[in-house]
PDB file of C-alpha atoms in Angstrom:
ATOM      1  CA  UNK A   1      71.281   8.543  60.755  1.00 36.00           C
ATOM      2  CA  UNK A   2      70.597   9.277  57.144  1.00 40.00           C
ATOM      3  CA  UNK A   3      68.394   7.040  55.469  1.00 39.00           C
ATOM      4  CA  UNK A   4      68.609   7.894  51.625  1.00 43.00           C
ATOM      5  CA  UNK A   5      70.317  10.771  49.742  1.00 48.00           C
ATOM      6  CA  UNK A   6      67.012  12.770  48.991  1.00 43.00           C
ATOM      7  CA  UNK A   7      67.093  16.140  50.200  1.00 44.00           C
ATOM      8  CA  UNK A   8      63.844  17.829  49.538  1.00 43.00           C
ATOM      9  CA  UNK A   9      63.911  21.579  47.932  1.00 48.00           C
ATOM     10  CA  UNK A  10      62.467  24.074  50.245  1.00 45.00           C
ATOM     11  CA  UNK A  11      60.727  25.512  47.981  1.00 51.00           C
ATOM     12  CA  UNK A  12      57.921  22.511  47.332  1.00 43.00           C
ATOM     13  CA  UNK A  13      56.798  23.791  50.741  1.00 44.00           C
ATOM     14  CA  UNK A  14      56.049  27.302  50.323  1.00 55.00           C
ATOM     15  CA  UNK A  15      52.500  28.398  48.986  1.00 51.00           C
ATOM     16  CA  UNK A  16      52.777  29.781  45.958  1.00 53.00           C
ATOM     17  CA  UNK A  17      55.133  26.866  44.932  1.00 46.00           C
ATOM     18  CA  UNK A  18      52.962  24.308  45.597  1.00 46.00           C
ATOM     19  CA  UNK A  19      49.926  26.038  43.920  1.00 49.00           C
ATOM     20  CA  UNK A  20      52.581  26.136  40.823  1.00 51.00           C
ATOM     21  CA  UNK A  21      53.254  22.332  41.597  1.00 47.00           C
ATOM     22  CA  UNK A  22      49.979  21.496  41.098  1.00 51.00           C
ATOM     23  CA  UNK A  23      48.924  23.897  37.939  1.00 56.00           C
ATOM     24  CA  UNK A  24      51.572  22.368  36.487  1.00 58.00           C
ATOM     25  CA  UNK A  25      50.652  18.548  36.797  1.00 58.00           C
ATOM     26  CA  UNK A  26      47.766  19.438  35.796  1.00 64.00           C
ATOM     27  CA  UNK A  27      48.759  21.428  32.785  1.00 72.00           C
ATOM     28  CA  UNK A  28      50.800  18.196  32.099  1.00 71.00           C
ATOM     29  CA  UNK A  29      48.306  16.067  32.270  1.00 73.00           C
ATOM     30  CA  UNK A  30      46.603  18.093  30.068  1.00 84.00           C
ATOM     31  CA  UNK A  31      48.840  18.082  27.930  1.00 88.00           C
ATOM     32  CA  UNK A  32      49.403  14.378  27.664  1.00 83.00           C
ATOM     33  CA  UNK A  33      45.473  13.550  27.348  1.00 85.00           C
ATOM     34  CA  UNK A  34      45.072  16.410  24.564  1.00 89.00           C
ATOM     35  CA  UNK A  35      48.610  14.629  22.617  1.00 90.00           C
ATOM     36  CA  UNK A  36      46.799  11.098  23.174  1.00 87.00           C
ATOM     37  CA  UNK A  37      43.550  12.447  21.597  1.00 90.00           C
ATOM     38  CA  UNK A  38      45.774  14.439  18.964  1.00 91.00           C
ATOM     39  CA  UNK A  39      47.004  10.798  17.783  1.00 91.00           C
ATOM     40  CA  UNK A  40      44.016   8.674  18.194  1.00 90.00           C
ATOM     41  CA  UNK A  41      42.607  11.557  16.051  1.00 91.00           C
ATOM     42  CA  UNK A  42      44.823  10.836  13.317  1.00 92.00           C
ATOM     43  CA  UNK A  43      44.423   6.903  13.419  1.00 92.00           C
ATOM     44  CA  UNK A  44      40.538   7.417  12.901  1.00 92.00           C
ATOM     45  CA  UNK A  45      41.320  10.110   9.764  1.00 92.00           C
ATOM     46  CA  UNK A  46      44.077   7.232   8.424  1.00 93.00           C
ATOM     47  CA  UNK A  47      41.129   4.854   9.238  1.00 93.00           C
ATOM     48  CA  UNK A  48      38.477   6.757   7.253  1.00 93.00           C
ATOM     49  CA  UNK A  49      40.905   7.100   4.218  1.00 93.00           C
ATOM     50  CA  UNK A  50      42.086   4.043   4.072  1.00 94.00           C
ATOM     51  CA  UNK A  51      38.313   3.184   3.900  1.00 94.00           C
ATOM     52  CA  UNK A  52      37.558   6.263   1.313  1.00 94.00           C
ATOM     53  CA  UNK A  53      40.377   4.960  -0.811  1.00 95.00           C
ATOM     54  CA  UNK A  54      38.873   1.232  -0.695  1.00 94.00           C
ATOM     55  CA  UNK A  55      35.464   2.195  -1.837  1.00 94.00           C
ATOM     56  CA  UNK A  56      36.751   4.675  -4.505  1.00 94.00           C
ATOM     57  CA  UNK A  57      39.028   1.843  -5.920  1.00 95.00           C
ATOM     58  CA  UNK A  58      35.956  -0.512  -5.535  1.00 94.00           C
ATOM     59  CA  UNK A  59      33.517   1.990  -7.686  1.00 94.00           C
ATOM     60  CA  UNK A  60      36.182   1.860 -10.423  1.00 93.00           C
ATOM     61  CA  UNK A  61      37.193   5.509 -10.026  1.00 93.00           C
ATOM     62  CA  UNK A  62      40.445   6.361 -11.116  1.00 92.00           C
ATOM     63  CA  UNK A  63      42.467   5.179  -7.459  1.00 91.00           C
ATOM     64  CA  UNK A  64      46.189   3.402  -7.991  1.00 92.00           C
ATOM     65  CA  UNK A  65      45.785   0.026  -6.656  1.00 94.00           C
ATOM     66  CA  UNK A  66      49.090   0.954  -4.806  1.00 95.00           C
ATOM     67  CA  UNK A  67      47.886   3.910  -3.457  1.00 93.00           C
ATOM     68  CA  UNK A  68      44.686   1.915  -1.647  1.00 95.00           C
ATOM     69  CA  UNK A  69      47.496  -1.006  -0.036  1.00 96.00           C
ATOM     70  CA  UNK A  70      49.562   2.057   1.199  1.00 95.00           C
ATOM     71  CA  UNK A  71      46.839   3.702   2.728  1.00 94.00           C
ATOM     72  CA  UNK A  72      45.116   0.318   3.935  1.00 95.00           C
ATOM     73  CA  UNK A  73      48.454  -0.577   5.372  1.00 95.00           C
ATOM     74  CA  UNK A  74      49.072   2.427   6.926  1.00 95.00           C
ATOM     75  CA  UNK A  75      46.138   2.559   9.047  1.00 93.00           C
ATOM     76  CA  UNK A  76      46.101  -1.072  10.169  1.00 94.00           C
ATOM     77  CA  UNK A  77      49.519  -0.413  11.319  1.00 96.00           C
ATOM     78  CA  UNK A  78      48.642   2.833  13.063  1.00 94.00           C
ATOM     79  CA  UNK A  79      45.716   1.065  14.593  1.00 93.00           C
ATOM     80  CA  UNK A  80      47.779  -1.719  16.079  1.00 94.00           C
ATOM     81  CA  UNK A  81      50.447   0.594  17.503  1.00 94.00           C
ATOM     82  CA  UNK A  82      47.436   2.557  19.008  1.00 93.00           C
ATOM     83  CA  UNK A  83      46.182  -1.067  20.584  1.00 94.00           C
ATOM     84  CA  UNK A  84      49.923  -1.272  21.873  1.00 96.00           C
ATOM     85  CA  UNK A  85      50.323   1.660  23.161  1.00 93.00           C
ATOM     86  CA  UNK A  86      46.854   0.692  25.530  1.00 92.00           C
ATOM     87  CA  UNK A  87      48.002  -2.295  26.230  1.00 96.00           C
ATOM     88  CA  UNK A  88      51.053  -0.614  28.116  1.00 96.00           C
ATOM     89  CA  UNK A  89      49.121   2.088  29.472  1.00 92.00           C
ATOM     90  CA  UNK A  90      46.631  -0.462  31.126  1.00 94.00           C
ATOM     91  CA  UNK A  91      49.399  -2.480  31.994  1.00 96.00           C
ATOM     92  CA  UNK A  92      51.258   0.125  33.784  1.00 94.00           C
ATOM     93  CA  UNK A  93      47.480   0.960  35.433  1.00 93.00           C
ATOM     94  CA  UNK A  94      47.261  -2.374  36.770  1.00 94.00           C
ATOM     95  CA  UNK A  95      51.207  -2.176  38.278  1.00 94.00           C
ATOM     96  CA  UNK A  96      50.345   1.130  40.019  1.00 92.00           C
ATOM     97  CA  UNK A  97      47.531  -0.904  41.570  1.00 93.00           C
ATOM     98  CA  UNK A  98      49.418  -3.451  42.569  1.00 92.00           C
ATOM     99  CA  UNK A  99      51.794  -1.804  44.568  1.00 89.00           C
ATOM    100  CA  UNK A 100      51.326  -1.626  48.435  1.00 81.00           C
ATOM    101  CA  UNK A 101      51.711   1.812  49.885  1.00 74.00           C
TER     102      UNK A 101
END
């Protein structure tokens, strides 16, 4: 009696494959943690010159008023699609935890 449609490749089970299986979730993960950094990177720098742009304006230096509310508004967007994008990731943290085996 067949249970579900999933036939399993043969290949997952031989050595060298499963070595590769592994590299490569771990390369992934890799990946995804260096992208993740990558971007929370570039909040901070839109952070730090949204602030540089604020305190330039502030000392009277020659800063467009526009320019600062671009930059100001850029990072507090950025920022709260970073806080979003947590929220799901801890959300989808406490799912997998949730789930009985």
């Amino acid at each position: 009696m067949k249970i579900n449609e999933f036939t399993p490749d043969s290949k997952i089970f031989e050595s060298n494959s499963v070595g590769n299986v592994i590299n490569k979730e771990n390369n992934d993960s890799n990946v995804f943690f260096t992208i993740l950094k990558d971007k929370l990177n570039e909040v901070n720098n839109k952070q730090i010159s949204a602030e540089k742009f604020t305190s330039d304006f502030i000392k009277g230096e020659d800063v467009d008023v526009h320019e600062v509310m671009i930059n100001s508004e850029e990072a507090k967007m950025s920022m709260e699609l970073a806080v979003q994008v947590r929220n799901k990731i801890v959300e989808a943290y406490q799912e997998l935890n949730r789930m009985q085996l």
